[in-house]
Short mmCIF file of C-alpha atoms and ligand atoms in Angstrom, two decimals:
data_model
loop_
_atom_site.label_atom_id
_atom_site.label_comp_id
_atom_site.label_asym_id
_atom_site.label_seq_id
_atom_site.Cartn_x
_atom_site.Cartn_y
_atom_site.Cartn_z
CA GLY A 1 -74.29 153.19 241.84
CA ILE A 2 -76.68 150.49 240.46
CA ALA A 3 -77.36 147.71 242.94
CA ILE A 4 -76.94 144.20 242.36
CA LEU A 5 -78.82 141.59 243.99
CA ASP A 6 -78.41 138.23 243.68
CA PHE A 7 -80.31 135.40 243.73
CA GLY A 8 -78.14 132.77 242.98
CA SER A 9 -77.41 132.79 239.02
CA GLN A 10 -74.43 131.84 237.94
CA TYR A 11 -74.59 135.01 235.44
CA SER A 12 -74.65 138.48 238.44
CA GLN A 13 -70.93 138.78 238.81
CA LEU A 14 -71.44 139.70 234.66
CA ILE A 15 -74.45 141.23 234.47
CA ALA A 16 -71.98 143.68 237.44
CA ARG A 17 -69.99 143.82 234.68
CA ARG A 18 -71.38 144.34 231.53
CA VAL A 19 -73.08 147.37 234.33
CA ARG A 20 -69.11 148.34 234.60
CA GLU A 21 -68.59 148.21 231.08
CA LEU A 22 -70.77 150.95 230.14
CA GLN A 23 -68.80 152.85 232.74
CA VAL A 24 -71.56 152.59 235.50
CA TYR A 25 -70.48 151.77 239.59
CA CYS A 26 -72.47 149.34 241.22
CA GLU A 27 -71.80 146.50 243.51
CA LEU A 28 -73.14 142.72 243.63
CA PHE A 29 -74.96 141.99 247.14
CA PRO A 30 -76.52 138.75 248.34
CA TRP A 31 -80.20 138.85 247.68
CA ASP A 32 -80.83 138.55 251.81
CA ALA A 33 -77.83 141.26 252.25
CA PRO A 34 -78.36 143.68 255.39
CA ALA A 35 -81.24 147.02 253.76
CA GLU A 36 -78.33 149.15 255.54
CA GLN A 37 -75.47 147.34 253.22
CA VAL A 38 -76.43 147.80 250.23
CA MET A 39 -78.86 151.18 250.93
CA ALA A 40 -75.11 152.46 251.99
CA LEU A 41 -74.87 152.64 248.36
CA ARG A 42 -77.57 155.02 247.82
CA PRO A 43 -78.74 152.77 245.09
CA GLN A 44 -79.68 154.83 241.56
CA GLY A 45 -81.39 151.60 240.66
CA PHE A 46 -81.71 147.75 241.83
CA ILE A 47 -80.91 145.06 238.98
CA LEU A 48 -82.95 141.72 240.80
CA SER A 49 -80.41 138.92 238.71
CA GLY A 50 -81.32 136.05 237.67
CA GLY A 51 -81.50 132.28 239.99
CA PRO A 52 -82.24 128.39 240.35
CA ALA A 53 -85.03 128.49 242.06
CA SER A 54 -88.64 128.52 241.55
CA VAL A 55 -90.35 131.69 243.77
CA TYR A 56 -94.23 129.41 245.06
CA ALA A 57 -90.98 126.66 246.47
CA PRO A 58 -90.46 126.70 250.40
CA GLY A 59 -87.94 129.19 251.43
CA ALA A 60 -87.89 130.69 247.48
CA PRO A 61 -85.15 134.02 247.58
CA GLN A 62 -87.87 136.95 247.14
CA ILE A 63 -86.85 140.26 247.24
CA PRO A 64 -86.90 142.49 250.49
CA ASP A 65 -88.54 144.90 250.83
CA TYR A 66 -86.31 147.53 251.26
CA VAL A 67 -85.99 147.80 247.74
CA LEU A 68 -89.81 147.80 246.72
CA GLY A 69 -89.81 150.75 248.93
CA SER A 70 -87.68 152.98 247.79
CA GLY A 71 -89.31 154.78 244.88
CA ARG A 72 -86.17 153.74 242.52
CA PRO A 73 -86.02 151.07 239.28
CA ILE A 74 -86.44 148.33 239.47
CA LEU A 75 -85.18 145.43 236.99
CA GLY A 76 -85.73 142.18 237.41
CA ILE A 77 -83.89 139.41 234.93
CA CYS A 78 -85.04 136.05 235.07
CA TYR A 79 -86.01 134.66 238.34
CA GLY A 80 -85.54 138.31 239.35
CA MET A 81 -88.95 139.61 237.03
CA GLN A 82 -90.85 136.21 238.68
CA ALA A 83 -89.66 137.35 241.89
CA LEU A 84 -90.86 140.68 241.28
CA ALA A 85 -94.08 138.99 239.55
CA HIS A 86 -94.33 137.30 242.16
CA ALA A 87 -94.38 139.96 245.38
CA LEU A 88 -96.74 142.94 243.37
CA GLY A 89 -99.54 140.39 242.59
CA GLY A 90 -98.82 138.37 239.47
CA LYS A 91 -98.30 135.38 238.84
CA VAL A 92 -96.39 132.34 237.93
CA ALA A 93 -96.48 128.98 237.25
CA PRO A 94 -94.06 126.33 235.32
CA ALA A 95 -94.24 127.09 231.21
CA PRO A 96 -95.31 124.19 229.84
CA GLU A 97 -91.85 123.30 228.16
CA ARG A 98 -88.63 124.67 229.06
CA GLU A 99 -86.89 127.20 227.32
CA TYR A 100 -83.01 127.00 227.03
CA GLY A 101 -80.92 129.11 223.96
CA PRO A 102 -81.59 131.67 221.78
CA ALA A 103 -84.96 133.62 220.84
CA GLU A 104 -86.59 135.77 218.73
CA ILE A 105 -88.51 138.42 220.89
CA GLU A 106 -90.66 141.17 219.34
CA THR A 107 -91.21 144.34 221.28
CA GLN A 108 -94.44 146.53 219.60
CA LEU A 109 -95.08 148.20 222.97
CA PRO A 110 -92.82 152.01 222.63
CA ASN A 111 -91.25 152.08 226.56
CA PRO A 112 -87.62 153.53 227.31
CA LEU A 113 -86.23 149.48 228.25
CA LEU A 114 -86.71 148.41 224.81
CA PRO A 115 -86.21 148.66 221.34
CA MET A 116 -89.27 148.81 218.76
CA GLY A 117 -88.77 144.51 217.20
CA ARG A 118 -87.69 141.78 216.90
CA GLN A 119 -84.41 141.13 218.06
CA ARG A 120 -82.70 137.27 219.61
CA VAL A 121 -82.15 137.19 223.18
CA TRP A 122 -81.19 134.15 225.66
CA MET A 123 -83.48 132.72 227.10
CA SER A 124 -82.79 130.32 230.44
CA HIS A 125 -85.67 129.25 232.43
CA GLY A 126 -88.61 126.71 233.48
CA ASP A 127 -91.00 128.52 234.70
CA ARG A 128 -92.53 132.42 232.90
CA ILE A 129 -95.12 135.43 233.56
CA GLU A 130 -98.80 133.08 233.84
CA ALA A 131 -100.43 136.81 234.59
CA LEU A 132 -99.27 140.10 234.98
CA PRO A 133 -99.32 141.81 238.39
CA PRO A 134 -101.47 145.27 238.58
CA GLY A 135 -99.76 148.36 236.76
CA PHE A 136 -97.66 145.59 234.16
CA GLU A 137 -97.36 145.84 230.74
CA VAL A 138 -96.40 143.30 228.60
CA LEU A 139 -93.43 144.98 226.56
CA ALA A 140 -92.21 141.87 224.83
CA ARG A 141 -92.81 138.44 223.18
CA SER A 142 -91.80 135.63 221.87
CA PRO A 143 -93.06 132.45 220.58
CA ASN A 144 -93.19 130.57 223.88
CA SER A 145 -92.62 133.34 226.27
CA PRO A 146 -96.38 135.23 225.94
CA ILE A 147 -94.89 138.30 228.74
CA ALA A 148 -91.14 138.00 227.52
CA ALA A 149 -90.60 141.26 229.50
CA MET A 150 -92.88 143.33 231.53
CA GLY A 151 -92.95 146.42 231.90
CA ASP A 152 -94.69 149.07 234.35
CA LEU A 153 -93.38 152.05 233.59
CA THR A 154 -95.58 154.76 236.22
CA ARG A 155 -92.80 152.87 238.92
CA HIS A 156 -90.07 151.58 236.50
CA TYR A 157 -90.38 148.85 236.66
CA TYR A 158 -89.09 146.52 235.00
CA GLY A 159 -88.42 142.57 234.49
CA VAL A 160 -87.20 140.51 231.04
CA GLN A 161 -87.75 136.48 231.06
CA PHE A 162 -84.32 136.12 228.95
CA HIS A 163 -80.52 137.86 230.37
CA PRO A 164 -80.07 140.02 228.42
CA GLU A 165 -75.53 140.73 230.49
CA VAL A 166 -74.75 137.58 228.09
CA HIS A 167 -73.51 138.32 224.54
CA HIS A 168 -76.06 135.16 223.24
CA THR A 169 -77.96 138.76 224.15
CA PRO A 170 -76.86 140.92 220.63
CA GLY A 171 -78.85 143.78 222.11
CA GLY A 172 -78.54 143.30 225.95
CA LYS A 173 -75.88 145.69 226.32
CA ASP A 174 -78.20 148.31 225.19
CA ILE A 175 -81.01 146.89 226.80
CA LEU A 176 -79.05 147.36 230.22
CA ARG A 177 -77.30 151.04 229.44
CA ARG A 178 -80.84 152.05 228.65
CA PHE A 179 -82.14 150.84 231.89
CA VAL A 180 -79.06 152.20 234.21
CA VAL A 181 -78.35 155.40 232.10
CA ASP A 182 -81.94 156.43 230.90
CA ILE A 183 -84.18 155.01 233.56
CA CYS A 184 -81.80 155.02 236.53
CA GLY A 185 -79.82 158.36 235.46
CA ALA A 186 -76.69 157.06 236.90
CA THR A 187 -73.47 159.46 234.85
CA PRO A 188 -71.07 156.58 232.88
CA ASP A 189 -68.05 157.93 235.22
CA TRP A 190 -66.35 155.02 235.98
CA THR A 191 -63.09 155.79 233.89
CA PRO A 192 -59.59 154.41 234.71
CA THR A 193 -58.67 158.49 235.27
CA SER A 194 -62.05 158.50 238.42
CA ILE A 195 -61.27 155.02 239.32
CA ILE A 196 -57.40 156.26 239.12
CA THR A 197 -58.76 159.68 241.75
CA GLN A 198 -60.71 158.36 244.34
CA ALA A 199 -58.32 155.75 244.76
CA VAL A 200 -55.46 157.32 245.37
CA GLU A 201 -58.13 159.56 247.93
CA ARG A 202 -58.91 156.71 249.85
CA ILE A 203 -55.34 155.53 249.76
CA ARG A 204 -54.01 158.26 251.31
CA ALA A 205 -57.03 158.74 253.85
CA GLN A 206 -55.78 155.79 255.09
CA VAL A 207 -52.59 155.61 255.17
CA GLY A 208 -51.91 158.82 255.53
CA SER A 209 -48.34 159.49 256.44
CA GLU A 210 -47.23 155.99 257.22
CA ARG A 211 -45.44 153.47 255.13
CA ALA A 212 -46.98 150.84 252.91
CA LEU A 213 -44.94 146.61 252.20
CA ALA A 214 -46.28 145.42 249.39
CA ALA A 215 -45.47 142.12 247.57
CA VAL A 216 -45.56 142.29 244.21
CA SER A 217 -45.04 139.12 241.83
CA GLY A 218 -44.61 140.40 238.10
CA GLY A 219 -48.57 139.08 237.84
CA VAL A 220 -50.47 141.77 237.13
CA ASP A 221 -52.34 142.26 240.33
CA SER A 222 -49.96 143.04 243.08
CA SER A 223 -48.33 145.17 240.28
CA VAL A 224 -51.12 147.47 240.38
CA ALA A 225 -52.09 147.43 242.91
CA ALA A 226 -48.61 148.48 244.56
CA ALA A 227 -48.70 151.09 241.19
CA LEU A 228 -52.23 152.83 242.58
CA VAL A 229 -50.22 153.40 246.49
CA GLN A 230 -47.12 154.00 244.78
CA ARG A 231 -48.85 157.26 243.06
CA ALA A 232 -50.96 157.94 246.26
CA ILE A 233 -47.80 157.88 248.50
CA GLY A 234 -44.70 157.35 246.41
CA ASP A 235 -41.29 156.49 249.15
CA GLN A 236 -44.03 155.91 251.60
CA LEU A 237 -43.83 152.13 249.83
CA VAL A 238 -41.78 149.36 249.87
CA ALA A 239 -42.19 147.24 247.19
CA VAL A 240 -40.68 143.81 247.51
CA PHE A 241 -40.25 141.70 244.78
CA VAL A 242 -39.09 137.89 246.17
CA ASP A 243 -37.46 136.32 243.15
CA THR A 244 -37.88 132.37 243.70
CA GLY A 245 -36.01 131.66 240.83
CA LEU A 246 -39.27 129.97 239.49
CA LEU A 247 -39.91 132.40 236.88
CA ARG A 248 -39.76 132.72 233.73
CA GLN A 249 -36.46 134.35 231.50
CA GLY A 250 -36.37 137.64 231.34
CA GLU A 251 -38.74 138.19 234.29
CA ARG A 252 -37.21 139.00 237.48
CA GLU A 253 -35.26 142.34 234.78
CA GLN A 254 -39.00 143.32 233.45
CA VAL A 255 -41.49 143.92 237.63
CA GLU A 256 -36.98 145.58 238.47
CA THR A 257 -37.74 147.82 235.12
CA THR A 258 -40.71 148.52 235.35
CA PHE A 259 -40.70 149.05 238.80
CA ARG A 260 -37.39 150.86 239.13
CA LYS A 261 -37.14 152.76 235.79
CA THR A 262 -40.84 153.12 234.88
CA LEU A 263 -42.56 153.81 237.92
CA GLY A 264 -39.23 155.43 239.79
CA ALA A 265 -41.04 153.31 242.69
CA ASN A 266 -38.69 151.95 245.59
CA LEU A 267 -38.47 147.77 245.28
CA ILE A 268 -36.36 145.82 247.51
CA VAL A 269 -35.09 141.89 245.54
CA VAL A 270 -34.40 139.78 247.17
CA ASP A 271 -32.26 137.20 245.89
CA ALA A 272 -34.21 133.26 246.82
CA ALA A 273 -33.67 130.85 244.56
CA GLU A 274 -31.12 129.56 246.79
CA THR A 275 -34.16 129.05 250.18
CA PHE A 276 -36.73 128.54 247.87
CA LEU A 277 -34.23 124.90 245.93
CA ASN A 278 -33.04 123.55 249.47
CA ALA A 279 -36.34 123.56 250.47
CA LEU A 280 -37.92 121.95 247.12
CA LYS A 281 -34.75 119.35 247.62
CA GLY A 282 -36.21 115.65 246.68
CA VAL A 283 -40.10 116.57 246.07
CA THR A 284 -42.09 115.88 243.58
CA ASP A 285 -44.92 115.74 244.65
CA PRO A 286 -47.20 118.94 242.85
CA GLU A 287 -48.79 119.13 246.16
CA GLN A 288 -46.25 119.71 248.60
CA LYS A 289 -44.38 121.28 246.61
CA ARG A 290 -46.68 124.09 246.37
CA ARG A 291 -46.98 123.93 249.80
CA ILE A 292 -43.57 124.26 250.22
CA ILE A 293 -43.14 126.84 248.74
CA GLY A 294 -46.07 128.90 249.66
CA GLU A 295 -44.02 128.53 253.06
CA THR A 296 -41.35 129.88 252.30
CA PHE A 297 -42.34 132.40 250.25
CA ILE A 298 -43.90 133.73 254.18
CA ARG A 299 -41.30 132.94 255.55
CA VAL A 300 -38.82 134.82 252.76
CA PHE A 301 -41.21 137.95 252.97
CA GLU A 302 -41.44 138.30 256.84
CA GLN A 303 -38.00 138.23 257.61
CA GLU A 304 -36.96 140.64 254.41
CA ALA A 305 -40.32 142.81 256.67
CA ARG A 306 -38.69 141.94 259.63
CA ARG A 307 -35.63 144.07 258.60
CA LEU A 308 -37.89 147.15 257.40
CA GLY A 309 -38.49 147.71 260.78
CA THR A 310 -42.10 148.06 261.69
CA ILE A 311 -44.18 148.86 258.75
CA ARG A 312 -48.04 149.77 259.36
CA PHE A 313 -49.70 149.02 256.35
CA LEU A 314 -49.65 145.91 253.63
CA VAL A 315 -51.07 146.03 249.58
CA GLN A 316 -52.96 143.13 248.62
CA GLY A 317 -54.12 143.14 245.55
CA THR A 318 -57.25 141.35 245.88
CA ILE A 319 -59.48 141.51 243.10
CA TYR A 320 -63.94 141.58 243.21
CA PRO A 321 -64.72 138.50 242.33
CA ASP A 322 -62.87 137.03 245.35
CA VAL A 323 -64.70 139.91 247.55
CA VAL A 324 -67.87 138.70 245.98
CA GLU A 325 -66.98 134.73 245.68
CA SER A 326 -67.32 134.63 249.45
CA SER A 327 -70.26 135.78 250.03
CA ALA A 328 -72.41 134.51 247.51
CA PRO A 329 -75.29 133.59 248.36
CA ASP A 330 -75.21 128.77 248.40
CA ARG A 331 -73.22 128.92 245.06
CA SER A 332 -71.97 124.97 245.81
CA ARG A 333 -68.73 125.21 246.27
CA ALA A 334 -66.44 123.85 243.36
CA GLN A 335 -64.21 120.96 244.60
CA ARG A 336 -60.66 120.99 245.36
CA ILE A 337 -58.39 120.10 242.25
CA LYS A 338 -55.17 121.44 243.03
CA THR A 339 -54.53 124.07 245.96
CA HIS A 340 -54.11 127.64 243.90
CA HIS A 341 -51.70 129.87 245.67
CA ASN A 342 -50.28 133.17 244.30
CA VAL A 343 -47.04 134.12 245.97
CA GLY A 344 -47.86 137.10 247.35
CA GLY A 345 -51.28 135.86 248.61
CA LEU A 346 -50.46 136.56 252.92
CA PRO A 347 -52.03 135.68 255.76
CA ALA A 348 -54.01 137.60 257.03
CA ASP A 349 -53.34 137.01 260.56
CA LEU A 350 -49.71 139.30 259.84
CA SER A 351 -50.40 141.82 261.91
CA PHE A 352 -50.24 144.79 259.12
CA GLU A 353 -53.13 146.57 258.20
CA LEU A 354 -53.93 146.03 255.10
CA VAL A 355 -54.36 148.31 252.09
CA GLU A 356 -56.75 146.77 249.36
CA PRO A 357 -57.31 149.46 246.64
CA LEU A 358 -58.66 146.74 244.06
CA ARG A 359 -61.44 145.45 246.30
CA TYR A 360 -64.33 146.58 244.00
CA LEU A 361 -62.79 146.35 241.13
CA PHE A 362 -62.55 143.65 238.38
CA LYS A 363 -59.70 141.91 236.46
CA ASP A 364 -60.94 143.75 233.25
CA GLU A 365 -61.27 147.28 234.82
CA VAL A 366 -57.24 146.00 236.86
CA ARG A 367 -56.35 146.16 233.03
CA LEU A 368 -57.28 149.34 232.64
CA VAL A 369 -56.17 151.35 235.44
CA GLY A 370 -52.58 149.19 234.48
CA GLU A 371 -52.39 150.51 231.71
CA ALA A 372 -53.83 153.96 232.90
CA LEU A 373 -50.54 154.11 235.33
CA GLY A 374 -48.52 153.04 232.58
CA LEU A 375 -47.55 149.10 233.16
CA PRO A 376 -46.38 147.89 229.77
CA PRO A 377 -48.89 145.74 228.04
CA ALA A 378 -46.52 143.54 228.32
CA LEU A 379 -47.39 142.84 232.69
CA VAL A 380 -50.68 144.40 232.31
CA TRP A 381 -52.02 141.63 229.12
CA ARG A 382 -49.61 138.77 230.13
CA GLN A 383 -51.03 135.25 230.18
CA PRO A 384 -51.36 133.54 233.39
CA PHE A 385 -49.17 132.20 235.36
CA PRO A 386 -49.20 130.20 238.59
CA GLY A 387 -47.51 131.22 241.65
CA PRO A 388 -46.05 128.41 242.88
CA GLY A 389 -43.85 129.68 239.33
CA LEU A 390 -42.15 127.20 237.40
CA ALA A 391 -41.58 124.57 240.40
CA VAL A 392 -45.47 123.22 238.36
CA ARG A 393 -43.84 122.91 235.06
CA CYS A 394 -40.40 121.19 236.34
CA LEU A 395 -42.49 117.74 237.08
CA GLY A 396 -40.29 116.04 239.57
CA GLU A 397 -37.72 116.53 240.57
CA VAL A 398 -37.10 120.85 240.69
CA THR A 399 -33.40 121.41 240.54
CA ALA A 400 -31.38 124.14 239.02
CA GLU A 401 -30.23 122.32 236.05
CA ARG A 402 -33.85 120.74 235.09
CA LEU A 403 -34.94 125.20 235.86
CA ALA A 404 -32.73 126.36 233.69
CA ARG A 405 -33.63 123.76 231.25
CA LEU A 406 -37.44 124.85 231.33
CA ARG A 407 -36.52 127.94 230.77
CA ALA A 408 -34.40 128.79 227.73
CA ALA A 409 -37.23 125.60 226.08
CA ASP A 410 -40.34 127.61 227.08
CA ALA A 411 -38.34 131.24 225.89
CA ILE A 412 -37.65 129.22 222.58
CA PHE A 413 -41.57 128.57 222.86
CA THR A 414 -42.80 131.55 223.20
CA SER A 415 -40.90 133.75 222.25
CA GLU A 416 -42.06 131.99 218.58
CA LEU A 417 -45.72 132.37 219.30
CA GLU A 418 -45.09 135.96 219.88
CA HIS A 419 -43.81 136.10 216.24
CA ALA A 420 -46.07 134.25 214.59
CA GLY A 421 -48.79 136.37 216.15
CA LEU A 422 -50.13 134.11 217.52
CA LEU A 423 -50.27 134.96 221.41
CA GLN A 424 -53.57 136.99 222.07
CA GLN A 425 -52.84 139.99 223.04
CA ARG A 426 -56.04 140.80 225.38
CA PRO A 427 -56.59 138.01 227.00
CA GLY A 428 -60.37 137.37 227.59
CA SER A 429 -61.61 139.04 224.45
CA GLU A 430 -64.70 137.95 223.30
CA GLY A 431 -64.14 135.25 220.16
CA GLU A 432 -60.46 135.33 220.19
CA SER A 433 -59.29 131.75 219.26
CA ALA A 434 -55.66 133.00 219.84
CA VAL A 435 -53.71 130.98 222.42
CA ALA A 436 -54.48 132.84 225.76
CA GLN A 437 -51.92 130.95 227.76
CA ALA A 438 -48.84 128.48 226.46
CA PHE A 439 -45.61 127.58 228.41
CA ALA A 440 -43.22 124.17 228.21
CA VAL A 441 -43.01 121.37 230.73
CA LEU A 442 -40.14 119.93 231.25
CA LEU A 443 -40.85 115.57 231.34
CA PRO A 444 -39.46 113.41 234.12
CA VAL A 445 -38.83 111.36 231.59
CA GLN A 446 -36.29 110.26 229.36
CA SER A 447 -35.88 108.69 225.61
CA VAL A 448 -33.55 108.12 223.59
CA GLY A 449 -32.61 109.56 220.51
CA VAL A 450 -29.69 110.14 218.02
CA MET A 451 -27.52 112.63 216.70
CA GLY A 452 -25.14 112.93 214.27
CA ASP A 453 -24.13 109.39 214.74
CA GLN A 454 -24.74 109.73 218.79
CA ARG A 455 -27.48 107.91 220.58
CA THR A 456 -28.69 110.58 223.14
CA TYR A 457 -31.03 109.33 226.52
CA GLN A 458 -32.01 112.88 227.21
CA ASP A 459 -35.27 114.99 228.76
CA VAL A 460 -38.99 115.29 227.32
CA VAL A 461 -40.31 118.29 226.92
CA ALA A 462 -44.09 119.05 226.70
CA LEU A 463 -45.62 121.94 224.65
CA ARG A 464 -49.38 123.32 225.55
CA ALA A 465 -50.72 125.85 224.06
CA VAL A 466 -55.00 126.66 224.63
CA THR A 467 -57.33 128.45 224.02
CA THR A 468 -60.60 129.58 226.38
CA GLN A 469 -62.37 132.37 227.83
CA ASP A 470 -62.06 132.05 231.19
CA PHE A 471 -59.70 129.38 232.07
CA MET A 472 -62.18 127.51 233.13
CA THR A 473 -63.13 125.02 229.83
CA ALA A 474 -60.40 125.36 227.06
CA HIS A 475 -59.12 122.99 224.43
CA TRP A 476 -55.96 122.18 223.04
CA ALA A 477 -54.28 125.53 220.20
CA ARG A 478 -54.03 123.98 216.54
CA LEU A 479 -50.94 125.24 215.57
CA PRO A 480 -49.46 125.45 212.13
CA ASP A 481 -47.61 122.28 211.44
CA ASP A 482 -44.67 124.39 210.24
CA LEU A 483 -44.18 126.36 213.70
CA LEU A 484 -44.18 123.15 215.45
CA GLU A 485 -41.04 121.78 213.94
CA ARG A 486 -39.76 125.22 213.48
CA ILE A 487 -40.35 125.11 217.32
CA ALA A 488 -38.64 121.97 217.98
CA ASN A 489 -36.41 122.14 215.85
CA ARG A 490 -34.49 124.81 217.96
CA ILE A 491 -35.21 123.35 221.19
CA VAL A 492 -33.88 120.09 220.26
CA ASN A 493 -30.19 122.08 218.81
CA GLU A 494 -30.50 124.69 220.92
CA VAL A 495 -31.72 123.40 224.96
CA ASP A 496 -28.57 120.98 226.21
CA GLY A 497 -30.52 118.25 228.18
CA ILE A 498 -33.23 118.20 226.29
CA ASN A 499 -33.87 116.03 222.74
CA ARG A 500 -37.49 114.95 222.57
CA VAL A 501 -40.17 117.63 222.18
CA VAL A 502 -44.68 116.15 222.03
CA TYR A 503 -47.17 118.03 221.67
CA ASP A 504 -49.99 118.17 224.16
CA ILE A 505 -53.71 117.75 222.33
CA THR A 506 -55.60 117.27 225.40
CA SER A 507 -58.53 119.45 226.31
CA LYS A 508 -59.23 120.79 230.61
CA PRO A 509 -61.56 119.05 231.11
CA PRO A 510 -60.44 116.65 231.32
CA ALA A 511 -56.43 117.66 232.19
CA THR A 512 -56.33 120.62 233.34
CA ILE A 513 -54.39 122.97 231.56
CA GLU A 514 -51.34 122.89 233.87
CA TRP A 515 -50.15 119.26 234.34
CA GLU A 516 -49.32 120.00 237.90
P1 XMP B 601 -55.25 124.61 236.03
O1 XMP B 601 -54.24 123.52 235.79
O2 XMP B 601 -55.77 124.63 237.29
O3 XMP B 601 -55.40 125.99 235.56
O4 XMP B 601 -56.28 124.49 234.53
C1 XMP B 601 -56.29 127.41 235.48
C2 XMP B 601 -55.21 128.66 235.27
O5 XMP B 601 -54.99 128.43 236.46
C3 XMP B 601 -53.13 128.82 236.18
N1 XMP B 601 -53.74 128.01 237.27
C4 XMP B 601 -53.05 128.72 238.75
N2 XMP B 601 -52.59 130.69 238.51
N3 XMP B 601 -52.00 130.66 241.34
C5 XMP B 601 -52.39 130.59 240.26
O6 XMP B 601 -52.31 132.21 240.45
C6 XMP B 601 -51.90 128.57 241.19
O7 XMP B 601 -51.43 128.20 242.18
C7 XMP B 601 -52.27 127.56 240.08
N4 XMP B 601 -52.06 127.05 239.59
C8 XMP B 601 -52.68 127.05 238.31
C9 XMP B 601 -53.06 128.09 235.47
O8 XMP B 601 -52.03 128.86 234.67
C10 XMP B 601 -54.24 128.74 234.00
O9 XMP B 601 -54.10 129.76 233.70
#
């Protein structure tokens, strides 16, 4: 595989995703990770990420000696290039002008990394290379960067001042392919089929003839993790699905059908709706709701686990970004806006050994593996749904009656969107203007209406639909007027207790996608 050293760039994970998209296995390490840990991957080459520092600043991250001593090809990106130049005797200095945004580079010297001629790239840097290290040649220039790319074609050391990993560099994927495949000689064999084969072997080796327990929530990660383990050990897996009563219409049935009929898995459904409703009685504070739901889930799950007797292993759907985030170099921790939690995410102090078959997979890979395992597309490509479920979309008190109202309105909204072909099929796919997430929110507000000749005083439902790439920022979706009108009519006519529908036209930020 390829080892990517993270010097603190916001794009580091993106580099890893691009390399994986080339079907080449890679791992991301903090730049100062222990040499043994990185070399255990037996890297065929190294990619050094960008980063916010200046190489000549005191304490700036440097290229570790073992990397230069490995004899393997190196590609430095932005800061990675500067660190390479600095380490090998070149000169780095502040550029006369910061360069940020699109630029055009031109390659005049035939080389294995960059195609000849001009191409558009994305620049983002304040420093630049003033003098090449011995043995290097200029591979590309741009008007602002006389050394936009450099290479030592003998040692196979390369550096690019721009970012090949971002989509604003259209030829970037090809550059990365030339590096990992042509220069490093990595084989593109990281496919869903080979991922499954390897995972199955590893799970069998770990679990042996013991039993394993999995909590499935209906979400992508927990489902794919359970399906992989089921593929590996069959009926030694007990999958537990807790029906919290906070699910959307048809969700429980979908999980039952998928696991029992499609996969033939051993699935236990725990009907805990009453337990959750009792625990939530009288609670209106969003954070308190989340806390209560998290705690109740653990209690219900533990009780079920105890009933099943001693089970040694617990399956967790931890994915690679979670693993990487927890060891990333001092990237400032974002302020907590809400306590995100996933039903199915259990504390590690339960006395289980963990099976984490998705630990090295990105979300896109988890989905492809899910498809290859035969999970239904509706599950594999479903939009995000918060762990606390409808409780955080039922503003005010959560009661069975209010949940039923919300569920019915939500089903009308989403089925109309789906029918109109406006729901994005593949979340996160680039350049989509389709709706990435859409749902109804029941407000704790009544308003006056008139139906026939009768005055009504009933609940208000808000509709939320957003377009987004990453759910960190989002725009409200510009839905067609006539569609909104039909949805509003249907909700008011078909759902008892609702006499008004409003549409949420705030972006994130300043609003969040969910209302609680
Ligand atoms: P916000 O509301 O913070 O949501 O803009 C961003 C994305 O995260 C989802 N979300 C959650 N997902 N557990 C989850 O797994 C949670 O507690 C949770 N809260 C929000 C939300 O649906 C959106 O996609």
